[in-house]
Coordinates of C-alpha atoms in Angstrom, one line a residue:
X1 CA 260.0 131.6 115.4
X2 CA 256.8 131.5 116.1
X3 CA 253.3 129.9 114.5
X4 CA 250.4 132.2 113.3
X5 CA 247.3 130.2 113.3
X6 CA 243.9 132.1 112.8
X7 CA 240.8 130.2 112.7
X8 CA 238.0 131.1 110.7
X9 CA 234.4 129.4 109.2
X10 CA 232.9 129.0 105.5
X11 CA 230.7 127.7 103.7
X12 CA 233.0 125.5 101.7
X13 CA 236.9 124.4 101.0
X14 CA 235.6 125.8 97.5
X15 CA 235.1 129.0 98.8
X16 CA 237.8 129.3 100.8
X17 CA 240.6 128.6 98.3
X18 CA 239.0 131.2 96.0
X19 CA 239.5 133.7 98.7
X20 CA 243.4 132.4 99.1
X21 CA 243.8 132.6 95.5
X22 CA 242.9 136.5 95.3
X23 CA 244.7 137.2 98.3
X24 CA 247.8 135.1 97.4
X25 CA 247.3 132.9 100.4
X26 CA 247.1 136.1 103.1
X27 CA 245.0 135.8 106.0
X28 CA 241.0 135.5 105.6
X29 CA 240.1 136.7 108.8
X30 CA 242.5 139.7 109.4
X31 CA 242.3 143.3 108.5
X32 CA 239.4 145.3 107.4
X33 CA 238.5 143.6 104.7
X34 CA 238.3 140.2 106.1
X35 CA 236.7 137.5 104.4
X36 CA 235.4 135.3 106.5
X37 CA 234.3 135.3 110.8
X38 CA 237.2 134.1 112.8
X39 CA 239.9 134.7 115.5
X40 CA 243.7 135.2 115.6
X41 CA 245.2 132.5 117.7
X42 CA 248.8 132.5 117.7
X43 CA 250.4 129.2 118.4
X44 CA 247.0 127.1 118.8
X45 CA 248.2 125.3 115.7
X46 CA 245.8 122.2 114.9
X47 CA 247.4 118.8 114.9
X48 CA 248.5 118.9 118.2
X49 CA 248.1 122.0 120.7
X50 CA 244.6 122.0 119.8
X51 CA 244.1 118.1 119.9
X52 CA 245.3 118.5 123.4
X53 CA 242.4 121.0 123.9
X54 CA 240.2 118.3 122.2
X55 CA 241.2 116.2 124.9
X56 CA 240.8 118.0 127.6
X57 CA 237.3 119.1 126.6
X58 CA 236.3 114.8 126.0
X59 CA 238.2 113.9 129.3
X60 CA 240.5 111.9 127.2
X61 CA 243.8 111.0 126.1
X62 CA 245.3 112.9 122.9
X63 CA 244.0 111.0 120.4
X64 CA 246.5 111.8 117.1
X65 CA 243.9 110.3 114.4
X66 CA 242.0 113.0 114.1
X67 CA 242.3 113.9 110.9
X68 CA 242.0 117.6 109.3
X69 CA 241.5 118.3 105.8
X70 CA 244.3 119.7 103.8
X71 CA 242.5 123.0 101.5
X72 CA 245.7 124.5 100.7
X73 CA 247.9 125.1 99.3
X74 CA 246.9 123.9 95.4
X75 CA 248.0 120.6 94.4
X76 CA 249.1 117.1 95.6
X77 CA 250.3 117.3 99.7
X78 CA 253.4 115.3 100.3
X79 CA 252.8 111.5 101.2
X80 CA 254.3 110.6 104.4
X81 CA 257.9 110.6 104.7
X82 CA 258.2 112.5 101.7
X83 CA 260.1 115.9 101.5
X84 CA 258.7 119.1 99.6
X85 CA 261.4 120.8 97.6
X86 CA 262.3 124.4 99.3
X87 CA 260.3 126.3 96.6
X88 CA 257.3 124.0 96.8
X89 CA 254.3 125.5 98.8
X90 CA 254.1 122.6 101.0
X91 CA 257.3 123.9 102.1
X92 CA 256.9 127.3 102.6
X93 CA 253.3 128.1 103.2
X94 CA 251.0 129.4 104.3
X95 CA 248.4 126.2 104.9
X96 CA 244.7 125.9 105.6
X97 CA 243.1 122.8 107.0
X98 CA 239.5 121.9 107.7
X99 CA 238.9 120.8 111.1
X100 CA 237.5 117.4 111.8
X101 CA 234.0 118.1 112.4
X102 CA 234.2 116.0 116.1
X103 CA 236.7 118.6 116.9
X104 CA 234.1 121.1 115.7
X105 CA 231.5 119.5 117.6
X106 CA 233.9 119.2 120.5
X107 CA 234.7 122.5 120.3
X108 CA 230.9 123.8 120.1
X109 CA 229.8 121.8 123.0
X110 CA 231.7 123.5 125.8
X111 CA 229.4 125.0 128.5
X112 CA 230.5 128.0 130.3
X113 CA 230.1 126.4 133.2
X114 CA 232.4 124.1 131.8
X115 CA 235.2 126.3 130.5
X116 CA 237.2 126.6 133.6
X117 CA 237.9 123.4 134.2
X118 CA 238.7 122.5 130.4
X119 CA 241.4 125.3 130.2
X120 CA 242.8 124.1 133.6
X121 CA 243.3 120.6 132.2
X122 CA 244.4 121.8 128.7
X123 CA 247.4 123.8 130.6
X124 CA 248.3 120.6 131.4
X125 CA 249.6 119.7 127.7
X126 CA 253.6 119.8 127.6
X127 CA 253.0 122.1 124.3
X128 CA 251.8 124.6 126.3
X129 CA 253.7 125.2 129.8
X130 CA 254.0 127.3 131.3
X131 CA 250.2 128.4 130.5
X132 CA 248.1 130.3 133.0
X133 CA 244.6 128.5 132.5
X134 CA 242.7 132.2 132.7
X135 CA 244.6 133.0 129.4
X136 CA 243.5 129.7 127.8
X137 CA 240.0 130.2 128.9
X138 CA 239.9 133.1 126.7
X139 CA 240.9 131.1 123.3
X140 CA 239.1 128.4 124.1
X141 CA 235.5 131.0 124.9
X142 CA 236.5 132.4 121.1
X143 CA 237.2 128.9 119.3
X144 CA 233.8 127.7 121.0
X145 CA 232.0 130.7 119.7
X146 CA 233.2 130.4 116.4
X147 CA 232.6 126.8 116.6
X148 CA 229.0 127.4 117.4
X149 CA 228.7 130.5 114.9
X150 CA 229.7 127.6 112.3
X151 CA 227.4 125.3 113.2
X152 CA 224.3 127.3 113.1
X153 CA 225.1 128.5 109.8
X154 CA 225.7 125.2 108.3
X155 CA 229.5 125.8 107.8
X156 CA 233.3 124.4 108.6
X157 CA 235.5 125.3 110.5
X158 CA 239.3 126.2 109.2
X159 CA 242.7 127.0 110.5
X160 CA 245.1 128.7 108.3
X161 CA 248.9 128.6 109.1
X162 CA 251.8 130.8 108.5
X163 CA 255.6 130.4 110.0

């Protein structure tokens, strides 16, 4: 089974739950009549394949306490240890999370120059083998992009998941 995991900016949490709410929680970034700007990147979930890319950009260990922003679904997310009931929407998704804005600002910070090396070290992360770097190059040129596309127009950056 794998994890679908596009990421996409906006204006606002606001705005993106009322795009999820006519759309029944579908993708906002996919098909023709996309909502928002993003990118489809399979399996580059947020909490951890990514925070390993967060690390490797900052030279740093994974750092788990980073801490996205739960938009959706609607309603109360589980406290820890807690278990949704099968039917509940924490269960089943999909879910949409705001980036931490230092992973934004991580994120839209890469150099070119830069991007090489970064993908090379990300490759690294157990999550990931066997990766070729060249491959993860490519996701990480789009999530910088997009990161960058976000900040010069004042916006978040958001991943939505489906299983």
């Amino acid at each position: 089974m794998g994890i679908l995991c596009d990421y996409f900016r906006a204006p606002d949490a606001e705005a993106v739950r009322r795009v999820l709410e006519l759309t029944e929680g579908s993708s906002p970034v996919i098909g023709e009549d996309a909502a928002f700007d993003g990118i489809d990147a399979k399996g580059i979930e947020p909490s951890v394949v990514l925070g390993q890319l967060i690390a490797a950009i900052e030279q740093a260990p994974f750092d788990p306490a980073r801490q996205d922003t739960a938009v959706w679904p609607l309603g109360p997310e589980p406290g820890p240890g807690m278990i949704p009931d099968d039917d509940d929407p924490w269960s089943t998704g999909p879910w949409v999370f705001e980036l931490d804005p230092r992973t934004c600002a991580a994120l839209a910070g890469v150099a070119d120059t830069d991007a090489l090396a970064i993908a090379t070290r990300w490759a690294r992360a157990e999550e990931l083998h066997p990766a070729r770097p060249e491959t993860l190059r490519e996701v990480l040129d789009e999530l910088s992009a997009l990161a960058r596309r976000a900040r010069e127009a004042d916006e978040r950056v958001y991943c939505w998941i489906c299983l």
